mmCIF file of C-alpha atoms and ligand atoms in Angstrom:
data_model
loop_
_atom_site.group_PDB
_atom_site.id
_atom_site.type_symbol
_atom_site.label_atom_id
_atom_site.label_comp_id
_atom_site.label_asym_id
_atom_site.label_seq_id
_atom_site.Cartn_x
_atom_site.Cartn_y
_atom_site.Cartn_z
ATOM 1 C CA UNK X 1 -128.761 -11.100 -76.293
ATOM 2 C CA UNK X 2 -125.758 -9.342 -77.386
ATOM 3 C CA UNK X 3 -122.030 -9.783 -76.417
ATOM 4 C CA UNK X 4 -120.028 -6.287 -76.942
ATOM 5 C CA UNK X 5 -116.360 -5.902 -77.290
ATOM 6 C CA UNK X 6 -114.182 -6.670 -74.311
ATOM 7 C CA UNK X 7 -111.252 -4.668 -75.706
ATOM 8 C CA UNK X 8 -111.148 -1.316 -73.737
ATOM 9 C CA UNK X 9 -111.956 2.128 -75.167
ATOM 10 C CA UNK X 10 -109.497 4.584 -76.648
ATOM 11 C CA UNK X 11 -110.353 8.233 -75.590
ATOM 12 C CA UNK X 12 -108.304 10.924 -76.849
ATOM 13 C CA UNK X 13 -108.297 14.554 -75.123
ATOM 14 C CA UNK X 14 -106.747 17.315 -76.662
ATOM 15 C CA UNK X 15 -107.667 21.260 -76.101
ATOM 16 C CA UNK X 16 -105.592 24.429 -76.071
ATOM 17 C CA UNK X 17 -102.992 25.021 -73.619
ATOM 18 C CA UNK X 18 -104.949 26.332 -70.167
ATOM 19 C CA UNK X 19 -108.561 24.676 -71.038
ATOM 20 C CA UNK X 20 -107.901 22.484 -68.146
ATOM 21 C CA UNK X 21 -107.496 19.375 -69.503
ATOM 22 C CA UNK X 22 -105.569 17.537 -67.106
ATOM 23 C CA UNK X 23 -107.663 18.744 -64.120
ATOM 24 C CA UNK X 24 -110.476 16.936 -65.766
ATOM 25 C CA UNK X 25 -108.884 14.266 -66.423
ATOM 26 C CA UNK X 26 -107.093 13.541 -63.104
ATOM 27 C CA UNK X 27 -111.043 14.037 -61.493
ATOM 28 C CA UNK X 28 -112.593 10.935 -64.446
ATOM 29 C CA UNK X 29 -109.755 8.973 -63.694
ATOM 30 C CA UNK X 30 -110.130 9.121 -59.589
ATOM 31 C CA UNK X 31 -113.269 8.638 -60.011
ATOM 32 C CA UNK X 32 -113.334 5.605 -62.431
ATOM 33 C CA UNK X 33 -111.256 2.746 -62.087
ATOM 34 C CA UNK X 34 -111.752 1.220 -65.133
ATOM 35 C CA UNK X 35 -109.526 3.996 -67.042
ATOM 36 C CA UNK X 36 -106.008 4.638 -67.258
ATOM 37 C CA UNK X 37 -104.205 7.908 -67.870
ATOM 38 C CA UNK X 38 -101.533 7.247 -70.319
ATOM 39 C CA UNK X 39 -97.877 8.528 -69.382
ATOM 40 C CA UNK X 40 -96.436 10.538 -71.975
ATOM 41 C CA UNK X 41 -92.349 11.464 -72.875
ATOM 42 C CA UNK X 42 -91.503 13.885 -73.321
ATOM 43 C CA UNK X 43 -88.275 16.524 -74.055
ATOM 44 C CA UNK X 44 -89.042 19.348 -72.367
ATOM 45 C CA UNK X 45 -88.163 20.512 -68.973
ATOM 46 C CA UNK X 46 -89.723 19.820 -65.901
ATOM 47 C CA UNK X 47 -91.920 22.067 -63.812
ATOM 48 C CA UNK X 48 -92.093 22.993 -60.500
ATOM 49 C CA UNK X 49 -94.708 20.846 -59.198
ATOM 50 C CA UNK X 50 -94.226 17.828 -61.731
ATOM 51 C CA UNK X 51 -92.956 14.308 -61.363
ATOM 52 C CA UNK X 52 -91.155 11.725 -63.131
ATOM 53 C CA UNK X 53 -93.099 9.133 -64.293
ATOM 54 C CA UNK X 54 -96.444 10.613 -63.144
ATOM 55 C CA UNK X 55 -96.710 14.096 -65.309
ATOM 56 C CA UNK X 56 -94.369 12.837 -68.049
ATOM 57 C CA UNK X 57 -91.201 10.587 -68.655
ATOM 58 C CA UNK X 58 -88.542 13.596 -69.345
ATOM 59 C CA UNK X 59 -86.474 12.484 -71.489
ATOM 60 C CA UNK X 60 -83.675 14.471 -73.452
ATOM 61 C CA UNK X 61 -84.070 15.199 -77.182
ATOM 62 C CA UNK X 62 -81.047 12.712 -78.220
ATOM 63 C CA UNK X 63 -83.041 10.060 -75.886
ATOM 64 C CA UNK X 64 -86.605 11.202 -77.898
ATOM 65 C CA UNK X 65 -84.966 10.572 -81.065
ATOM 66 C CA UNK X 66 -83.896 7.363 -80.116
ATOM 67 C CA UNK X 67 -87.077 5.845 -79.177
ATOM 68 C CA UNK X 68 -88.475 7.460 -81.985
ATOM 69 C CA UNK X 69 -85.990 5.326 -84.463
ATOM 70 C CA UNK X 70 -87.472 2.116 -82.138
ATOM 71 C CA UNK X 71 -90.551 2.492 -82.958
ATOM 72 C CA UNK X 72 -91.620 3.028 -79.178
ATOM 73 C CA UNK X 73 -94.455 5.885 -79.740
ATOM 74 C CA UNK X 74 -98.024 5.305 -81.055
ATOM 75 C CA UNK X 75 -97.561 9.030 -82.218
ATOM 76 C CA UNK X 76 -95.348 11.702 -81.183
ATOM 77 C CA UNK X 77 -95.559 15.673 -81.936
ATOM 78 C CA UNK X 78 -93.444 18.330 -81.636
ATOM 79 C CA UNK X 79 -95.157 21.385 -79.494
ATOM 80 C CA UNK X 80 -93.634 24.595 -79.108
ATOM 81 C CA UNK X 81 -89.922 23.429 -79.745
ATOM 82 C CA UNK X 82 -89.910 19.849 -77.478
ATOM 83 C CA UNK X 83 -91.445 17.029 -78.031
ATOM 84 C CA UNK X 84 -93.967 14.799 -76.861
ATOM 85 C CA UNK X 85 -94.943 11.201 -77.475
ATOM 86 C CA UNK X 86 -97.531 8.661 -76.642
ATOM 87 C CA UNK X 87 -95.966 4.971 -75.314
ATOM 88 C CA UNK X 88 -97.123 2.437 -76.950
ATOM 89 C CA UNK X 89 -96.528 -0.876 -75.042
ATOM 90 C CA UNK X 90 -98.404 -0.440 -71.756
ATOM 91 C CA UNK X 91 -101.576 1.169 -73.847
ATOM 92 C CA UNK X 92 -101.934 -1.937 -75.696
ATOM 93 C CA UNK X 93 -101.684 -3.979 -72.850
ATOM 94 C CA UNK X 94 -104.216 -1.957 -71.147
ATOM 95 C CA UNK X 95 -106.896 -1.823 -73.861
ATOM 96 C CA UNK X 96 -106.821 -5.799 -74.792
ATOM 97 C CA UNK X 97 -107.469 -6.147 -70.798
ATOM 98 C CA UNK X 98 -110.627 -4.064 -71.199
ATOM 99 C CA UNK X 99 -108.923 -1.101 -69.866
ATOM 100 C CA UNK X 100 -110.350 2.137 -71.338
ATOM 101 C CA UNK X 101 -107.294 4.163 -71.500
ATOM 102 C CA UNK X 102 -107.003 8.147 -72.023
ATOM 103 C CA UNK X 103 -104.627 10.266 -74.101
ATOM 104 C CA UNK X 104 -104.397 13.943 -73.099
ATOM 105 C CA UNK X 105 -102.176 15.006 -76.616
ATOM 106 C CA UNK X 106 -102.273 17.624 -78.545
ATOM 107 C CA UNK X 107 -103.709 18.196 -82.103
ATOM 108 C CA UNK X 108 -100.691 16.575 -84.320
ATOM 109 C CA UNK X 109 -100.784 13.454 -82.444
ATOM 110 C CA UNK X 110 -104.700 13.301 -82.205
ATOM 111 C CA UNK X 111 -104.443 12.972 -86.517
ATOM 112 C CA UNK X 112 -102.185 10.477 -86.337
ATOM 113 C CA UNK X 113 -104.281 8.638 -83.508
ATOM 114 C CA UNK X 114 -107.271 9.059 -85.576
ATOM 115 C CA UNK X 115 -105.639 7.656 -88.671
ATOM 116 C CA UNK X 116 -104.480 4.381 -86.280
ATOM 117 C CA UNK X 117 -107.620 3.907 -84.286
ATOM 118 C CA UNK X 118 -110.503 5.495 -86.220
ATOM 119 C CA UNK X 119 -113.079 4.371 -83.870
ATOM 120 C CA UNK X 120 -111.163 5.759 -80.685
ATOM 121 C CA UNK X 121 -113.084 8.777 -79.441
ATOM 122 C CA UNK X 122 -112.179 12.111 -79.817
ATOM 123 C CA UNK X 123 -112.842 14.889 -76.655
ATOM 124 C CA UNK X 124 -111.807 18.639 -76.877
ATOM 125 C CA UNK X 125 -112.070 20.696 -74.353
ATOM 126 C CA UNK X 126 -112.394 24.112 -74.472
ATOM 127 C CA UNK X 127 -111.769 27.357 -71.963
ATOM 128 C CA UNK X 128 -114.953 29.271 -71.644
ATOM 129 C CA UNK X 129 -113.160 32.351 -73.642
ATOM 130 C CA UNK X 130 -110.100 33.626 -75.065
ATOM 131 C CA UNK X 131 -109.080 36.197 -72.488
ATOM 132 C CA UNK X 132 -109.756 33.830 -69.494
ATOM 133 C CA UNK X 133 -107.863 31.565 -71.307
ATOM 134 C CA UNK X 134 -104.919 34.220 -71.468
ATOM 135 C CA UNK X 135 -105.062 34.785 -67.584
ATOM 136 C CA UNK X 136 -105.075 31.197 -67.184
ATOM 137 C CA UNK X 137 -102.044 30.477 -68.697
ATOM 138 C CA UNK X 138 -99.939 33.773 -67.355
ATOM 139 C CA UNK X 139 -101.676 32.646 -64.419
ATOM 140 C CA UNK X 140 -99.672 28.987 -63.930
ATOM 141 C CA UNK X 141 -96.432 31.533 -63.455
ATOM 142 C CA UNK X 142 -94.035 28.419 -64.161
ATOM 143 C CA UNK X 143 -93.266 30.149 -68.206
ATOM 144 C CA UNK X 144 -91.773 33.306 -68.847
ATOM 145 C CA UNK X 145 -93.662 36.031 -70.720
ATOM 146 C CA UNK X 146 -92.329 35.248 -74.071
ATOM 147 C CA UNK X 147 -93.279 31.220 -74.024
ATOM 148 C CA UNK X 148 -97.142 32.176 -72.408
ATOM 149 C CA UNK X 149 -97.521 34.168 -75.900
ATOM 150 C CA UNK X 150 -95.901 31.470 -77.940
ATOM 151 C CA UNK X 151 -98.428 29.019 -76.379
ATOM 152 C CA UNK X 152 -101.321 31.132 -76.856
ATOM 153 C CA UNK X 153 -100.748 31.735 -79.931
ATOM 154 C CA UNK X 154 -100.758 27.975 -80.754
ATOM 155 C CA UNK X 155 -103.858 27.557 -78.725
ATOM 156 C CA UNK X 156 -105.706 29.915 -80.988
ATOM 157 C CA UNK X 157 -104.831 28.399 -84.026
ATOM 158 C CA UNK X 158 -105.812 24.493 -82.108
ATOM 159 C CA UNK X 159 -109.721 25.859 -81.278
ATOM 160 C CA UNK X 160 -109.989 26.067 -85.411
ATOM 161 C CA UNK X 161 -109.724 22.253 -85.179
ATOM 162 C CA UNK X 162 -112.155 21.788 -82.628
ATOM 163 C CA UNK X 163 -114.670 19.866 -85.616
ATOM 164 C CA UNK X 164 -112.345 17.271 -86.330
ATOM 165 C CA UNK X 165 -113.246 16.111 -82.432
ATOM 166 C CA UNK X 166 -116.256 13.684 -81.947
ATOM 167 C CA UNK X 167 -117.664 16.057 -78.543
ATOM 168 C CA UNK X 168 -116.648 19.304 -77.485
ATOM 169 C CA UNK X 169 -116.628 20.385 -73.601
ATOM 170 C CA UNK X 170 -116.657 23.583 -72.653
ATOM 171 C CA UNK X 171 -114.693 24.009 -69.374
ATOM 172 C CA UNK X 172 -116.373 27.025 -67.822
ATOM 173 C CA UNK X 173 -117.472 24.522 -64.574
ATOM 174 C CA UNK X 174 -115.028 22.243 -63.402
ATOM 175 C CA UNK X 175 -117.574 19.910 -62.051
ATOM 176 C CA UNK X 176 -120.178 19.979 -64.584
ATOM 177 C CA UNK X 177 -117.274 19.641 -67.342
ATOM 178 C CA UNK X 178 -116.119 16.455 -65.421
ATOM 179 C CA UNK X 179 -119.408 14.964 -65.330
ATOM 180 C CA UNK X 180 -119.931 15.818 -69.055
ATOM 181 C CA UNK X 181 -116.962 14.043 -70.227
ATOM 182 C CA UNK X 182 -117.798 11.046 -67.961
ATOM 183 C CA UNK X 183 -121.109 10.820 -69.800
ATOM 184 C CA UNK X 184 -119.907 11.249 -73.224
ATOM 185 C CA UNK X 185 -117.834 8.092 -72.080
ATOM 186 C CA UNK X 186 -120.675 5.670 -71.196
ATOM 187 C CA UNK X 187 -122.568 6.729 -73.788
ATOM 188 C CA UNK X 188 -119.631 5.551 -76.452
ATOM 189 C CA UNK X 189 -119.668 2.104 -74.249
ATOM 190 C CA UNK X 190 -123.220 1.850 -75.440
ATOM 191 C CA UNK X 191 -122.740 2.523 -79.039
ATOM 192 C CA UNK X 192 -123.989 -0.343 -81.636
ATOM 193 C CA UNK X 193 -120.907 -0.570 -83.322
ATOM 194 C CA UNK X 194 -119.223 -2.364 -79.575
ATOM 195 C CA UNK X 195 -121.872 -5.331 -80.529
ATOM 196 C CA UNK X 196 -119.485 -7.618 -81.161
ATOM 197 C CA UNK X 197 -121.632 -10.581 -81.781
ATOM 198 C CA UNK X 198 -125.570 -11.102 -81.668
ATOM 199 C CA UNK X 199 -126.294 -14.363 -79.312
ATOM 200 C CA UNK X 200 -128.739 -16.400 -80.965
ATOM 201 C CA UNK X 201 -131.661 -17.307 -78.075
ATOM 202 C CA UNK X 202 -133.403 -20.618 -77.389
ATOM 203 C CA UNK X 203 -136.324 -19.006 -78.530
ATOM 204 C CA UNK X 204 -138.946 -21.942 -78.256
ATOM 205 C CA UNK X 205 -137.794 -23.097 -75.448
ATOM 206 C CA UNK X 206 -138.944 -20.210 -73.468
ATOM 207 C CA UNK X 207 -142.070 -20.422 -75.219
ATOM 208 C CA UNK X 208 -142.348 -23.802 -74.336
ATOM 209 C CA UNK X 209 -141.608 -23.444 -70.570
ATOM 210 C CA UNK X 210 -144.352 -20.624 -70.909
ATOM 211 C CA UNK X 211 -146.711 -22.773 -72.064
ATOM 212 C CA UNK X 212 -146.164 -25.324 -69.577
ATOM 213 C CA UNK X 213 -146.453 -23.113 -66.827
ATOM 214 C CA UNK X 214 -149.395 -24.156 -64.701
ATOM 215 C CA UNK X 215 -150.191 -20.603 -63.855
ATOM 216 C CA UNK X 216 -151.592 -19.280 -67.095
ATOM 217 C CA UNK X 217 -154.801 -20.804 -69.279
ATOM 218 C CA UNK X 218 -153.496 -22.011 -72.290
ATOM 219 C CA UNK X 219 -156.992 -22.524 -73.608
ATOM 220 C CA UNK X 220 -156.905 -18.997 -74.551
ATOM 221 C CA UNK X 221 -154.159 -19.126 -76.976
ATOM 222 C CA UNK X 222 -155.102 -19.135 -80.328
ATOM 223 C CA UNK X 223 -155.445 -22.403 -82.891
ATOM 224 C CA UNK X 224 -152.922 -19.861 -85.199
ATOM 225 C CA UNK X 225 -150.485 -19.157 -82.413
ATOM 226 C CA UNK X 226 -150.474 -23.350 -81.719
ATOM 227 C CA UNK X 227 -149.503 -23.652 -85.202
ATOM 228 C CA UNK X 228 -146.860 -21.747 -85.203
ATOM 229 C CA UNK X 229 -145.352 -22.662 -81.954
HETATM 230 P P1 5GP K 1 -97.454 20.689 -71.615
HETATM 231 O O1 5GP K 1 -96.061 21.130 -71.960
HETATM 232 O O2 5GP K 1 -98.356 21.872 -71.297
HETATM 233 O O3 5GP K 1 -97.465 19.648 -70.529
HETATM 234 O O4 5GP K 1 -98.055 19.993 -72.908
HETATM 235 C C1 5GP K 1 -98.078 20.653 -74.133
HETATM 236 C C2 5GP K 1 -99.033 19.940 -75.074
HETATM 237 O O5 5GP K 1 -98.515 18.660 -75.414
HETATM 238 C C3 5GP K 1 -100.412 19.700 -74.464
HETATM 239 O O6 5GP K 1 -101.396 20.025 -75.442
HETATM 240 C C4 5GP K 1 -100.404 18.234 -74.177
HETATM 241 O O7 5GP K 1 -101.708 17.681 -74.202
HETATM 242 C C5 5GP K 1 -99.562 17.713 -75.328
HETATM 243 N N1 5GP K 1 -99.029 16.370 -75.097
HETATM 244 C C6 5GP K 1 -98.736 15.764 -73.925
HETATM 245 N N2 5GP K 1 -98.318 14.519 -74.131
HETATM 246 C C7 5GP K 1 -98.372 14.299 -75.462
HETATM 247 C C8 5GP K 1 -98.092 13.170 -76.299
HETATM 248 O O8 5GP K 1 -97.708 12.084 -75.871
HETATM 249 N N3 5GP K 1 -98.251 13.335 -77.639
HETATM 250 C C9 5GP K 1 -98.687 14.502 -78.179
HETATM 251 N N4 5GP K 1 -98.834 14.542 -79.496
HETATM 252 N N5 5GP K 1 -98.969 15.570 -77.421
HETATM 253 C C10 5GP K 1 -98.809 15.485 -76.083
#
């Protein structure tokens, strides 16, 4: 009856700083094979506990600047002092293969995403309060004192944006947050505006093949219905 696009789904994720973003997102992604995380660059130092090429491509800022100059980003930001950008090769690949793909970025880049791809969709996610979202960010213990402030003060100025987002999560349950954003994804595959193309149906012939079918008295059809058929 109806054919919908093939090409994947762009879902962007963005929320402050500790709202635990990427623990969601590693538990859709495990869970779904369908969609891939995007990688991003970026120039800031690794953390304890992060990997090349799995958390981020690190990249110095000379290298950043290069890439920027060849066009390699979709978007790229700068967030307190380093930057961070979103590769664009593999995501296009991805998405013409049917791939949904996510984007965990902050604000900057989610404008410029949303200026690219207006009908990607739009996720923040937000910490259940401001003062848990304090202790979860002193709580990571990989930043000094003076860059946990910095970054909290940027995440109170990012939940002011939290309208410009298509769905907002609330990440007070990790499990019921993961589930939420999961559904807020299957409901976009089912949005009118995927129908790519309506398929025109043999209509009569089915009526036809009704009407021929031994198993039902076609005496009782109406002269009008006849007619029309
Ligand atoms: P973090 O240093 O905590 O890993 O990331 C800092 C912020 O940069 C987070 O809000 C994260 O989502 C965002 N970020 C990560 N990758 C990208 C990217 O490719 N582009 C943009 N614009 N922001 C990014």
């Amino acid at each position: 009856m109806i054919k919908q696009k093939k090409q994947g789904q762009l879902i962007v994720i963005s929320g402050p700083s500790g709202a635990g973003k990427d623990t969601i997102v590693e538990k859709v992604i495990k869970k779904n094979e369908n969609i891939w995380l995007s990688v991003s660059a970026t120039s800031r130092k690794i953390r304890k506990g992060e990997k090349e090429g799995v958390n981020y491509f690190y990249l110095t800022k000379e290298e950043f600047e290069e890439r920027i100059d060849n066009n390699y980003f979709l978007e790229y930001a700068m967030y307190a002092d380093n930057y961070y950008g979103t590769p664009k090769e593999e995501i296009i690949k991805k998405l013409d293969k049917g791939i949904d793909v996510i984007l965990v970025i902050e604000i900057e880049g989610a404008k410029k995403i949303k200026e690219l791809v207006p009908e990607a969709l739009f996720i923040f996610i937000l910490p259940p309060s401001e003062k848990e979202l304090l202790k979860r960010l002193s709580g990571r213990q990989t930043e000094d004192k003076e860059k946990i402030i910095k970054r909290f003060n940027i995440a109170y100025q990012e939940i002011n944006e939290v309208t410009k987002y298509n769905y907002v999560v609330v990440n007070d349950d990790l499990d019921e947050a993961v589930s939420k954003v999961e559904s807020i994804i299957k409901a976009e595959k089912c949005r009118v505006d995927r129908i790519e193309e309506m398929l025109v149906s043999n209509k009569e012939e089915l009526i036809h093949e009704f009407l021929m079918d031994e198993e039902f008295d076609n005496s009782l059809i109406s002269e009008k219905i006849k007619e029309e058929i």
